[in-house]
Short mmCIF file of C-alpha atoms and ligand atoms in Angstrom, two decimals:
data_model
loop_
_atom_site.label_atom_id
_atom_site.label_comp_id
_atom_site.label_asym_id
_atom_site.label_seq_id
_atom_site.Cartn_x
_atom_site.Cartn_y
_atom_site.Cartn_z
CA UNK A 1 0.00 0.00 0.00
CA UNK A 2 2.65 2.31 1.01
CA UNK A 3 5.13 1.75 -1.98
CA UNK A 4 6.89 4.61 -3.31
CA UNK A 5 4.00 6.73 -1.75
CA UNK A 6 5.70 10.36 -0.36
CA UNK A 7 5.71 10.49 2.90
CA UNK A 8 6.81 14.14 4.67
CA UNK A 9 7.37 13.68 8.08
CA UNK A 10 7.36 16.96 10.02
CA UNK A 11 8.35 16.90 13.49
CA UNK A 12 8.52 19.05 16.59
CA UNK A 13 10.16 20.02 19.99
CA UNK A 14 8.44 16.87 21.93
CA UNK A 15 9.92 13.58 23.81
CA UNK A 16 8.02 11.54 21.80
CA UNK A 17 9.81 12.11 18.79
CA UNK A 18 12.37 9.48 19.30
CA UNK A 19 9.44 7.24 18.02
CA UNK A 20 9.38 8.38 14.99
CA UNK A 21 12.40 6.80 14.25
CA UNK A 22 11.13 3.69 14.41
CA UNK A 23 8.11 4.47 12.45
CA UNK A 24 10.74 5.55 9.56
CA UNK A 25 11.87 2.07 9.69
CA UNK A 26 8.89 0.62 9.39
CA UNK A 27 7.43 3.23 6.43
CA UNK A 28 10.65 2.56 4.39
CA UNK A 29 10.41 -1.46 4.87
CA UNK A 30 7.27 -0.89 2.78
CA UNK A 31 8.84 0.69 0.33
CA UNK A 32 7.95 4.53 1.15
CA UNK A 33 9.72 7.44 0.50
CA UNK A 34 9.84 9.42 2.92
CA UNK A 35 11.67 13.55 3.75
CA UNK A 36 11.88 14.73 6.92
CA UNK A 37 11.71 18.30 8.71
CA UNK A 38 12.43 19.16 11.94
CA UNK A 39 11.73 22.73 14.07
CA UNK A 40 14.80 23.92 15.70
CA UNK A 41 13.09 22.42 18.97
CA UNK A 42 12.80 18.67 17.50
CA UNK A 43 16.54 19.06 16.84
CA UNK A 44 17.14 18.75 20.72
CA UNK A 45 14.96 15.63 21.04
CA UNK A 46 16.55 13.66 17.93
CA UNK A 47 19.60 14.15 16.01
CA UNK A 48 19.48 14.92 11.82
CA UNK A 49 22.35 12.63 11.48
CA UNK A 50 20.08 9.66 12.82
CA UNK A 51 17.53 10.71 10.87
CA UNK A 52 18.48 11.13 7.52
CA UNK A 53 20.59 7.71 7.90
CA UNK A 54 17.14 6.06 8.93
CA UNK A 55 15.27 7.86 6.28
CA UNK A 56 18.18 7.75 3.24
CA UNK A 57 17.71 11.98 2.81
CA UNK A 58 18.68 14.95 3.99
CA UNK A 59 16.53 15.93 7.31
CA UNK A 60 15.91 19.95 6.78
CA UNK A 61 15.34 22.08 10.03
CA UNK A 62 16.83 25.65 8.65
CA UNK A 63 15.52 28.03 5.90
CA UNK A 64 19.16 27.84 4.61
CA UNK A 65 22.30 26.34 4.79
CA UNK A 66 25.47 27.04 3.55
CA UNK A 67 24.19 29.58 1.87
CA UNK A 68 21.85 27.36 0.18
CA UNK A 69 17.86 28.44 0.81
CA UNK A 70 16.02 25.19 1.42
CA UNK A 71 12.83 25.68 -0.38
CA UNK A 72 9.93 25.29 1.76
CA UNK A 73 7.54 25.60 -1.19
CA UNK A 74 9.74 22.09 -3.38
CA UNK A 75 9.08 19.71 -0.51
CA UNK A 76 5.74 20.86 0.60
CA UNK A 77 4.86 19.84 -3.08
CA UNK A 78 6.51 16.80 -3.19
CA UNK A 79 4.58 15.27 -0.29
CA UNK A 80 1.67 12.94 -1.02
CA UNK A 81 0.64 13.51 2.91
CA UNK A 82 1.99 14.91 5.48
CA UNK A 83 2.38 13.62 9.32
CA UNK A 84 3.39 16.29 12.41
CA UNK A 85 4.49 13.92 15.01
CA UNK A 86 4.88 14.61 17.41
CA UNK A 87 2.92 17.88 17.49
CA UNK A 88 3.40 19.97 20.33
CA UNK A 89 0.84 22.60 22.01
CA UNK A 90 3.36 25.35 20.53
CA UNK A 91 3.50 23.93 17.02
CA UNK A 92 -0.28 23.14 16.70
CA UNK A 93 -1.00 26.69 18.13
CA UNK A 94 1.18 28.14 15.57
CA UNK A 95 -0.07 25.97 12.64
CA UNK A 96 -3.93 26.85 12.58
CA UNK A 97 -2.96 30.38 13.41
CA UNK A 98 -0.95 31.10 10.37
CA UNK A 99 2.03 31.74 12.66
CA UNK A 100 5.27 30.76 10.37
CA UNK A 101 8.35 31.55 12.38
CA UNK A 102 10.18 28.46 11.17
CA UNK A 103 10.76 26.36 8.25
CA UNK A 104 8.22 23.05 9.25
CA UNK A 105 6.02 25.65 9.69
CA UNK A 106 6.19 27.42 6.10
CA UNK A 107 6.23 23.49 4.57
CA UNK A 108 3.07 22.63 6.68
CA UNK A 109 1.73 26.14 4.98
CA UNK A 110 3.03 25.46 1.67
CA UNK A 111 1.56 22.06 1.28
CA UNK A 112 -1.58 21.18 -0.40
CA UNK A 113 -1.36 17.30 0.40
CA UNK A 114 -3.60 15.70 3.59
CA UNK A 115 -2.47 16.45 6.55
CA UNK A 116 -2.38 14.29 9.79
CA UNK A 117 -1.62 15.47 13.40
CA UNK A 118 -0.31 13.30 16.50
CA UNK A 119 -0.61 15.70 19.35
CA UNK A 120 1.91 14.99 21.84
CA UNK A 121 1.87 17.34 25.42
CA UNK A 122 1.16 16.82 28.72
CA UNK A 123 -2.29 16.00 30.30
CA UNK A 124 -3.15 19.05 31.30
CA UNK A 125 -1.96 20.79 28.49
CA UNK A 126 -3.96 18.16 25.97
CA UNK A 127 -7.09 19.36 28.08
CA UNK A 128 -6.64 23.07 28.10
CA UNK A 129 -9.29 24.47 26.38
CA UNK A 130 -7.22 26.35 23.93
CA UNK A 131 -5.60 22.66 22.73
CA UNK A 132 -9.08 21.63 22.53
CA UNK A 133 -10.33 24.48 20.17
CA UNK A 134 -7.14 24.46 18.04
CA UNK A 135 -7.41 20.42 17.13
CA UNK A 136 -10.93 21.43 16.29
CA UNK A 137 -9.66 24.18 14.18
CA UNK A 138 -7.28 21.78 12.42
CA UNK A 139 -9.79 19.43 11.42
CA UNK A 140 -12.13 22.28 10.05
CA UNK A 141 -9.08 22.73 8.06
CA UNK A 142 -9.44 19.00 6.90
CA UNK A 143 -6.53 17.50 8.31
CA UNK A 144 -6.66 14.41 10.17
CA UNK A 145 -5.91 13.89 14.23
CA UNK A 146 -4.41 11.25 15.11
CA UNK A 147 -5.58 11.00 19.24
CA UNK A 148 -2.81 11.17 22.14
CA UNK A 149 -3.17 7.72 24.17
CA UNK A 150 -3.36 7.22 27.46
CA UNK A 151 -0.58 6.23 30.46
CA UNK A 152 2.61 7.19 31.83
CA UNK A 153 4.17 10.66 30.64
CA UNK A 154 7.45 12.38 30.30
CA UNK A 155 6.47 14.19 33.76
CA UNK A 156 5.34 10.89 35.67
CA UNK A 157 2.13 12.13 35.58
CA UNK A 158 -0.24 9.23 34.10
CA UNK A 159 -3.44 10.56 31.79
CA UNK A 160 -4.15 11.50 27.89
CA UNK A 161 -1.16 12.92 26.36
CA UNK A 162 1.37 10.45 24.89
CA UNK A 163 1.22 10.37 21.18
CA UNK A 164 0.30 8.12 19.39
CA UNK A 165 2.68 4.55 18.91
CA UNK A 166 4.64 4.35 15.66
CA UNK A 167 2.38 1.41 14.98
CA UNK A 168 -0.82 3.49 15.07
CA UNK A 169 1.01 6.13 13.14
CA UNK A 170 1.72 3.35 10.64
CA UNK A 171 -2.01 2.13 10.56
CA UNK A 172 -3.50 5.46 10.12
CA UNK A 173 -1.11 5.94 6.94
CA UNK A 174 -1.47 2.82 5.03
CA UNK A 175 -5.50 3.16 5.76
CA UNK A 176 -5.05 6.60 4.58
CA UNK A 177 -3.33 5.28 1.18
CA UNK A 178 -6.12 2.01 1.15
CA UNK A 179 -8.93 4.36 1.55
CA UNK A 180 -7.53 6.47 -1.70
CA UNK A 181 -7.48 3.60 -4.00
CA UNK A 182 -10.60 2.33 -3.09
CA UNK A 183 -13.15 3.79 -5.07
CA UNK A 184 -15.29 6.97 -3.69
CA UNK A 185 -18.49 5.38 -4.86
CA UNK A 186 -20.49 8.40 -2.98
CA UNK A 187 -18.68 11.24 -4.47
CA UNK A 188 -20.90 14.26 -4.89
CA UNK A 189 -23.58 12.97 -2.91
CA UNK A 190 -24.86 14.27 0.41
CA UNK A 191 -25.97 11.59 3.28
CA UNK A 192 -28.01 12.60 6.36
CA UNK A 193 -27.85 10.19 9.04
CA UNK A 194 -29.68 9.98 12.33
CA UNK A 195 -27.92 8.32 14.73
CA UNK A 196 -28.13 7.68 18.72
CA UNK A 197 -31.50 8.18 21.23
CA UNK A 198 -33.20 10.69 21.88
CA UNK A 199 -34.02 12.28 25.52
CA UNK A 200 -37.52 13.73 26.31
CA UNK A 201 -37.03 16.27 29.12
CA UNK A 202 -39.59 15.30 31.86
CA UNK A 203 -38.36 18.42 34.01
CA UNK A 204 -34.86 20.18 34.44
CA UNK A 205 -33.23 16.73 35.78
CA UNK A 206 -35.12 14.21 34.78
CA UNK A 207 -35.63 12.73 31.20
CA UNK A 208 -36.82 9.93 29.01
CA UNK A 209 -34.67 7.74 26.89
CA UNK A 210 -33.25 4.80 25.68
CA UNK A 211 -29.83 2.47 25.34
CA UNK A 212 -29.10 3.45 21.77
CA UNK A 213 -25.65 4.37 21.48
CA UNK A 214 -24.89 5.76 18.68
CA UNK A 215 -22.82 3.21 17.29
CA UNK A 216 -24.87 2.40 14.18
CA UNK A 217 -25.10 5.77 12.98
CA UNK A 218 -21.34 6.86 13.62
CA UNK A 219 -20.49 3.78 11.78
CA UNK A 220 -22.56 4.90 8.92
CA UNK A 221 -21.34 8.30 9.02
CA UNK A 222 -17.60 7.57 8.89
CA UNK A 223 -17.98 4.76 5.80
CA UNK A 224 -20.25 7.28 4.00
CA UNK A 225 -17.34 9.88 4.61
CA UNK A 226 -14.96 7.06 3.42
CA UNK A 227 -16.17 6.73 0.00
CA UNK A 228 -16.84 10.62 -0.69
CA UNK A 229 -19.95 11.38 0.41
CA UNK A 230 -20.59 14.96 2.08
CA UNK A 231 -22.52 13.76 5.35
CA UNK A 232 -24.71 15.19 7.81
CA UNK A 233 -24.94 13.35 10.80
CA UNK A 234 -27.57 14.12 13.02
CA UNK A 235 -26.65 12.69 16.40
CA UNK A 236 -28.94 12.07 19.46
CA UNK A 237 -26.91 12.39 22.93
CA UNK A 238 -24.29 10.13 22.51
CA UNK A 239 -20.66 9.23 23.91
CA UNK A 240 -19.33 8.60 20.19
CA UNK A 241 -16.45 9.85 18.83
CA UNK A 242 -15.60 10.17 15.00
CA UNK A 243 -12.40 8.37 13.94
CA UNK A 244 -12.15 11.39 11.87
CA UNK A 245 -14.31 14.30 11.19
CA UNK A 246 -13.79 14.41 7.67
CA UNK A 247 -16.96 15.06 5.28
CA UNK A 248 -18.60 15.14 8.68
CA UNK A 249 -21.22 17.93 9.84
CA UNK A 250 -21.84 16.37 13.22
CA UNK A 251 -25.21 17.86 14.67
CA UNK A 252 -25.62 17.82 18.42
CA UNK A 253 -29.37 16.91 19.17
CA UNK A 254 -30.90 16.12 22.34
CA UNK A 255 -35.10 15.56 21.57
CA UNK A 256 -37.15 14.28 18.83
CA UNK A 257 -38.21 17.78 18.34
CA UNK A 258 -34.73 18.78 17.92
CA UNK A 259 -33.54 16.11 15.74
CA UNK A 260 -36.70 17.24 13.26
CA UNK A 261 -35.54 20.28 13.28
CA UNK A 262 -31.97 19.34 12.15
CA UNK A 263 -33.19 16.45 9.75
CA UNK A 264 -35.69 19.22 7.89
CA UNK A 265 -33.29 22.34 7.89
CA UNK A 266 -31.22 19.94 5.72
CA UNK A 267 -33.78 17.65 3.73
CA UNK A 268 -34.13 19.25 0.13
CA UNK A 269 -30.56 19.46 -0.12
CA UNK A 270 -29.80 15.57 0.75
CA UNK A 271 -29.81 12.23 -2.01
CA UNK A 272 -29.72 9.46 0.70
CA UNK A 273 -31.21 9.44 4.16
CA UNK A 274 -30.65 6.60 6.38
CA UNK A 275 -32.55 6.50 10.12
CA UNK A 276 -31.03 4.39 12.43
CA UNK A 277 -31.43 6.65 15.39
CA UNK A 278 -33.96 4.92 18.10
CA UNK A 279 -36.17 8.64 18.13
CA UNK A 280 -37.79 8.41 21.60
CA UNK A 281 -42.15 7.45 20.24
CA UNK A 282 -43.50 9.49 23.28
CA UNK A 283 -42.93 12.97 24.82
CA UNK A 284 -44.16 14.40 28.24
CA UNK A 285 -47.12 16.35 27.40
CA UNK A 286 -45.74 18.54 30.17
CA UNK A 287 -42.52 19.56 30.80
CA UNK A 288 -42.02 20.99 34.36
CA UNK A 289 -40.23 24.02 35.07
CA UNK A 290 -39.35 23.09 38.40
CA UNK A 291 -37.54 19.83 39.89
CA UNK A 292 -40.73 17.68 40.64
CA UNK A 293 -41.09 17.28 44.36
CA UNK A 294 -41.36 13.69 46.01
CA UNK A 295 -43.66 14.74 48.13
CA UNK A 296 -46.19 12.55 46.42
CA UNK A 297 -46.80 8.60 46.66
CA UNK A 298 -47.15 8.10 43.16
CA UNK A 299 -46.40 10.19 40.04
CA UNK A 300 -48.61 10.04 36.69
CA UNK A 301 -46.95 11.54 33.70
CA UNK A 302 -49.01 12.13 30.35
CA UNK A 303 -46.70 11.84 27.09
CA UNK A 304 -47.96 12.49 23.62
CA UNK A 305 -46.89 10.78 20.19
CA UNK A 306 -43.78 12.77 19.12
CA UNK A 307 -43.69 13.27 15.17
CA UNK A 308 -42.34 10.22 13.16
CA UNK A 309 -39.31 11.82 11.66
CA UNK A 310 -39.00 8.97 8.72
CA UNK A 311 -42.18 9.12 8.08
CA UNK A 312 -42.39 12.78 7.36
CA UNK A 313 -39.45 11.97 5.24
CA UNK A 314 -40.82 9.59 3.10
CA UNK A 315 -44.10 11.65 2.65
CA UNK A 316 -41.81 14.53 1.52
CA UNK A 317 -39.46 12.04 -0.69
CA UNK A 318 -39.23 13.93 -4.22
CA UNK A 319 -35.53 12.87 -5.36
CA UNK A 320 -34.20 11.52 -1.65
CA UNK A 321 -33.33 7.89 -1.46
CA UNK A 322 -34.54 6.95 2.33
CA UNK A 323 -33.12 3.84 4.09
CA UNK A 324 -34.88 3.41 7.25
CA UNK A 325 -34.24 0.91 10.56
CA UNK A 326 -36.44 -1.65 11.92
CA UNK A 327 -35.65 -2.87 15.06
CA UNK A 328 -38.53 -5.78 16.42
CA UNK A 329 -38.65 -8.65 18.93
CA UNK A 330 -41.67 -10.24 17.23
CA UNK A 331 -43.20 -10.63 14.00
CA UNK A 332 -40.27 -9.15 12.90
CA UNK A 333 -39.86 -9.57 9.19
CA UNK A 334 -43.46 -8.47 8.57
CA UNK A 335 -43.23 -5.27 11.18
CA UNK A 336 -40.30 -4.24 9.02
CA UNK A 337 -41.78 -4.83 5.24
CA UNK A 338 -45.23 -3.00 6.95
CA UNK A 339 -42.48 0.14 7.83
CA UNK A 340 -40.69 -0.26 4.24
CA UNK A 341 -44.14 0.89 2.78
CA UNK A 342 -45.90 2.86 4.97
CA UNK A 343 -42.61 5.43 5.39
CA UNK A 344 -41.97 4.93 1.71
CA UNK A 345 -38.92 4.07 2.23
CA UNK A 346 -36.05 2.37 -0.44
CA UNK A 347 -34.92 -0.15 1.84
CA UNK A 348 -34.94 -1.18 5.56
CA UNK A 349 -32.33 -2.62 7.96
CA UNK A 350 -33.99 -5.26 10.21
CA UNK A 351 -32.59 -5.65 13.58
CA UNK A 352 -33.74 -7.76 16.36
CA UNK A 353 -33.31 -7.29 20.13
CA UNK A 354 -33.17 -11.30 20.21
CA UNK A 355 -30.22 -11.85 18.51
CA UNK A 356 -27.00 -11.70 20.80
CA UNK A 357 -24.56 -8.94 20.02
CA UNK A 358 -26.97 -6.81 18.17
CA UNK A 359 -28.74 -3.99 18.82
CA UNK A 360 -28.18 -1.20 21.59
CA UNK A 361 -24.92 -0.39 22.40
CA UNK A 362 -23.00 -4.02 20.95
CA UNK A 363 -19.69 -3.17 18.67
CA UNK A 364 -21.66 -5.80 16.53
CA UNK A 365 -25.29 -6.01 14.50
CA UNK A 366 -26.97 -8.63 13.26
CA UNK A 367 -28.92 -7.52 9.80
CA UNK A 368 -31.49 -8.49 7.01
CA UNK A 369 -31.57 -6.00 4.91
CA UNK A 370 -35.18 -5.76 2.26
CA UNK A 371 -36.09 -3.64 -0.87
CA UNK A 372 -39.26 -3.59 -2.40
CA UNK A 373 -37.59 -6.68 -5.09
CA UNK A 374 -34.67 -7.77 -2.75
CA UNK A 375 -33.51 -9.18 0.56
CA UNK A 376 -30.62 -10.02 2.13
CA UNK A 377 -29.61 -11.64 5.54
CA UNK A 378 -26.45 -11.06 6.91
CA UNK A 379 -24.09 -12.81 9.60
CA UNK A 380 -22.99 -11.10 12.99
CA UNK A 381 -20.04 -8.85 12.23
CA UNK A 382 -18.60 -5.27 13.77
CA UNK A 383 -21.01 -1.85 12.86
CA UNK A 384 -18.35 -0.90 10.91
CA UNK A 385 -18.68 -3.59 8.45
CA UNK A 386 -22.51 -3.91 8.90
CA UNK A 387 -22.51 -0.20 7.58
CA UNK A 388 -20.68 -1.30 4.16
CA UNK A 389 -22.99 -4.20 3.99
CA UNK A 390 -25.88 -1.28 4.24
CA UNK A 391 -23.93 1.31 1.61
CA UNK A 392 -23.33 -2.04 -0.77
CA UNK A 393 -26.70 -2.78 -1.15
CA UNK A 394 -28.15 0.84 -1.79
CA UNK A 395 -25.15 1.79 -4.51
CA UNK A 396 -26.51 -1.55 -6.39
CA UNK A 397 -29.99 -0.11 -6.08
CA UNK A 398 -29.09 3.68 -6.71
CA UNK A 399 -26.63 3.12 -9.47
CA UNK A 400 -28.65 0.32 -10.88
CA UNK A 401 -32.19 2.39 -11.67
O1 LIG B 501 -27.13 3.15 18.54
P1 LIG B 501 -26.67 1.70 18.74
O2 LIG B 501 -26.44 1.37 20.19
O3 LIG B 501 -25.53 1.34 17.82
O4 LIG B 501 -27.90 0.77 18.30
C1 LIG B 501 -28.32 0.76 16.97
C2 LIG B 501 -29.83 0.65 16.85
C3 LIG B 501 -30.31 -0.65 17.45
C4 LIG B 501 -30.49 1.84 17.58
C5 LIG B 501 -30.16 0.73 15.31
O5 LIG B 501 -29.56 -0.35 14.67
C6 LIG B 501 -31.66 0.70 15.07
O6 LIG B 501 -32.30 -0.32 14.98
N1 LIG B 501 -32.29 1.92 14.96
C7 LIG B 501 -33.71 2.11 14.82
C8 LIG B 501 -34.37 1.99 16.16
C9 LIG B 501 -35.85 2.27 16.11
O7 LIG B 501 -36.29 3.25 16.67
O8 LIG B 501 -36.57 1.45 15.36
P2 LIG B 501 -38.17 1.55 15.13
O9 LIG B 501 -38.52 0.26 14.52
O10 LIG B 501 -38.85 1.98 16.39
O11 LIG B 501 -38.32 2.75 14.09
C10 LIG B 501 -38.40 2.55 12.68
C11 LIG B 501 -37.68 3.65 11.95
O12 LIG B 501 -38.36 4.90 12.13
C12 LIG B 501 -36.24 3.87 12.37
O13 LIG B 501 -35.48 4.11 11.21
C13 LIG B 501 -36.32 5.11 13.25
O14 LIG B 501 -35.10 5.87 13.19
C14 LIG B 501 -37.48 5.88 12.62
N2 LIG B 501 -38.25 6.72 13.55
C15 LIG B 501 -38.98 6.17 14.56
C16 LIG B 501 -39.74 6.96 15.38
C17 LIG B 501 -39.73 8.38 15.18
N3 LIG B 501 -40.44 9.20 15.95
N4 LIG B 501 -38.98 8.89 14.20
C18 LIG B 501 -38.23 8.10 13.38
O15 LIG B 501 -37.55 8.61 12.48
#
């Protein structure tokens, strides 16, 4: 995957670096090419000498040598992607800033290639908010963060911090280069996903939900992403994180209500819709203002039928191709072919709380997917893959009408 691909690693002033040595090795035994440039900082962490004799070029750190100018603009071009690892607080500060004080810095500003980031700081400084808000400015830049892991730092103090292993470094890389030549078989279109529960406020504590995780959707969201698609990924509460953010708008929802909201401000402009949130049915016809008191012995609450979101879909389908979930403990096959035609829906993903390992919360699903001509069933396998099952079948039915 990685063969004569050009690899431009960038590093700074951190501890860490002296992994990147090793991941050198291991780019190069696949056949990579890689460059390397250091800030002045990195050069007090690892030498250019062991460098450039790992990576069989000359390591750059200066805007000119010998009298030589090292041009910033050549290598930033030459790169196919580009790695900053470790990145320190300083250099990510500096990079989404447009602060260039230093030659990795005018590369990284230079380039026009993908980007990926392994932040690599202390705990505290990996939480500070301003850490936080840059990595979010980097990937509304697009580039790719590769997440500090957890243990024992350079200060002995043990949390979130340490960057990434070369290995991970490695993996993120080669999927980077697998995901390129696979084919973007959703380029151009849009995807709005629902994803996660929904939580019907009762009063300013107390709310009603359900065990969906999220997991389903993200899934969705992140393979859509993978093969091109622009998505929109409407997301219930939810402790879910994106691998990557890329081609993601994540929307923060907490009620049915809400989610509407997001899934209509969006609808006209969308070409597939896919609902695999679990959209709370019922809503408190009241919502209190107050805490409710205990001071009663028993507590009746009145809900009312909250809107069916996929249903209002289908009934406003015009050019929208609408994949919906079904997820049943009985009668299952026939609930879900009922839902296929009363949402007006393309296809539906049947689910059942009675198989092990699917459902709420599992890393794993258990699927039969059915069309209006075609079903499928599927075994047990990881969300991840269930979600290319799910994208497989509706490209053969989009691209095949
Ligand atoms: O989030 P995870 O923990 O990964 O779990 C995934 C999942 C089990 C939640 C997911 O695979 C799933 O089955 N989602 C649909 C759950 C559900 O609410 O099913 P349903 O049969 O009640 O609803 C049918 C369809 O109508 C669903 O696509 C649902 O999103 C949609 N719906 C339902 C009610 C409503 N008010 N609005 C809706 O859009």
């Amino acid at each position: 995957m990685l063969s004569q691909k050009k690899i431009l690693l960038i590093l700074s002033g951190g501890i860490a670096a002296y992994k990147i040595q090793i991941l050198i090795r291991m780019l190069l035994g696949e056949g990579a090419n890689v460059r390397v440039v250091l800030t002045p900082a990195a050069k007090h962490f690892v030498t250019p000498l062991t460098l450039s004799t790992l990576s069989r070029s000359k390591v750059l750190v200066d805007f000119h040598e010998n009298g030589l100018w090292n041009n910033h603009v050549d290598i930033a071009l030459w790169a196919e992607v580009i790695l900053v690892a470790p990145c320190t607080a300083n250099t990510l500060s500096k990079m989404v800033h447009g602060i260039c004080d230093n030659l990795a810095l005018a590369v990284y500003m230079s380039a026009k290639c993908p980007v990926f980031i392994a932040p690599s700081m202390d705990l505290d400084m990996y939480k500070h908010p301003s850490t936080r808000q840059n990595l979010d400015l980097a990937e509304g830049y697009g580039h790719f963060i590769i997440p500090a892991e957890e243990g024992i730092l350079a200060s002995g103090l043990e949390g979130q911090g340490r960057m990434a292993e070369p290995e991970t470094l490695f993996k993120h890389l080669s999927d980077f280069f697998r995901g390129k030549e696979r084919k973007k078989t959703l380029l151009g279109k849009t995807v709005l996903i629902t994803a996660g529960p929904t939580y019907e406020a009762i009063d300013p504590v107390r709310f009603i939900g359900n065990h969906s995780s999220g997991k389903m959707g993200y899934a969705l969201a992140e393979t859509a992403a993978e093969r091109g698609a622009g998505v929109i990924l409407v997301s219930g509460p939810s402790q879910e994180k994106l691998r990557s953010k890329h081609n993601i708008n994540l929307i923060s929802v907490v009620s049915a209500k809400e989610m509407y909201d997001a899934v209509f401000s969006h609808y006209d402009a969308i070409d597939i819709g896919i609902a695999s949130a679990a959209v709370a049915d019922y809503t408190p016809k009241k919502k209190f203002r107050q805490k409710i008191k205990k001071t009663e012995e028993s507590l009746s609450i009145e809900f009312i039928k909250n809107t069916d979101i996929l249903k209002a879909m289908g009934e406003q389908k015009r050019h929208q191709f609408l994949i919906g979930f079904a997820l049943e403990m009985e009668n299952e096959e026939e609930n879900a072919r009922e839902k296929l035609k009363k949402k007006n829906l393309d296809m539906i993903v049947l689910n059942s709380l009675r198989n092990k390992g699917s459902g709420f919360g599992e890393e794993t699903n258990k699927v039969k997917i059915i069309s209006k001509e075609n079903e499928r069933s599927y075994s047990l396998k990881s969300k991840i893959l269930v979600a290319q099952d799910i994208l497989n079948f509706a490209e053969n039915l989009i691209y095949s009408s």
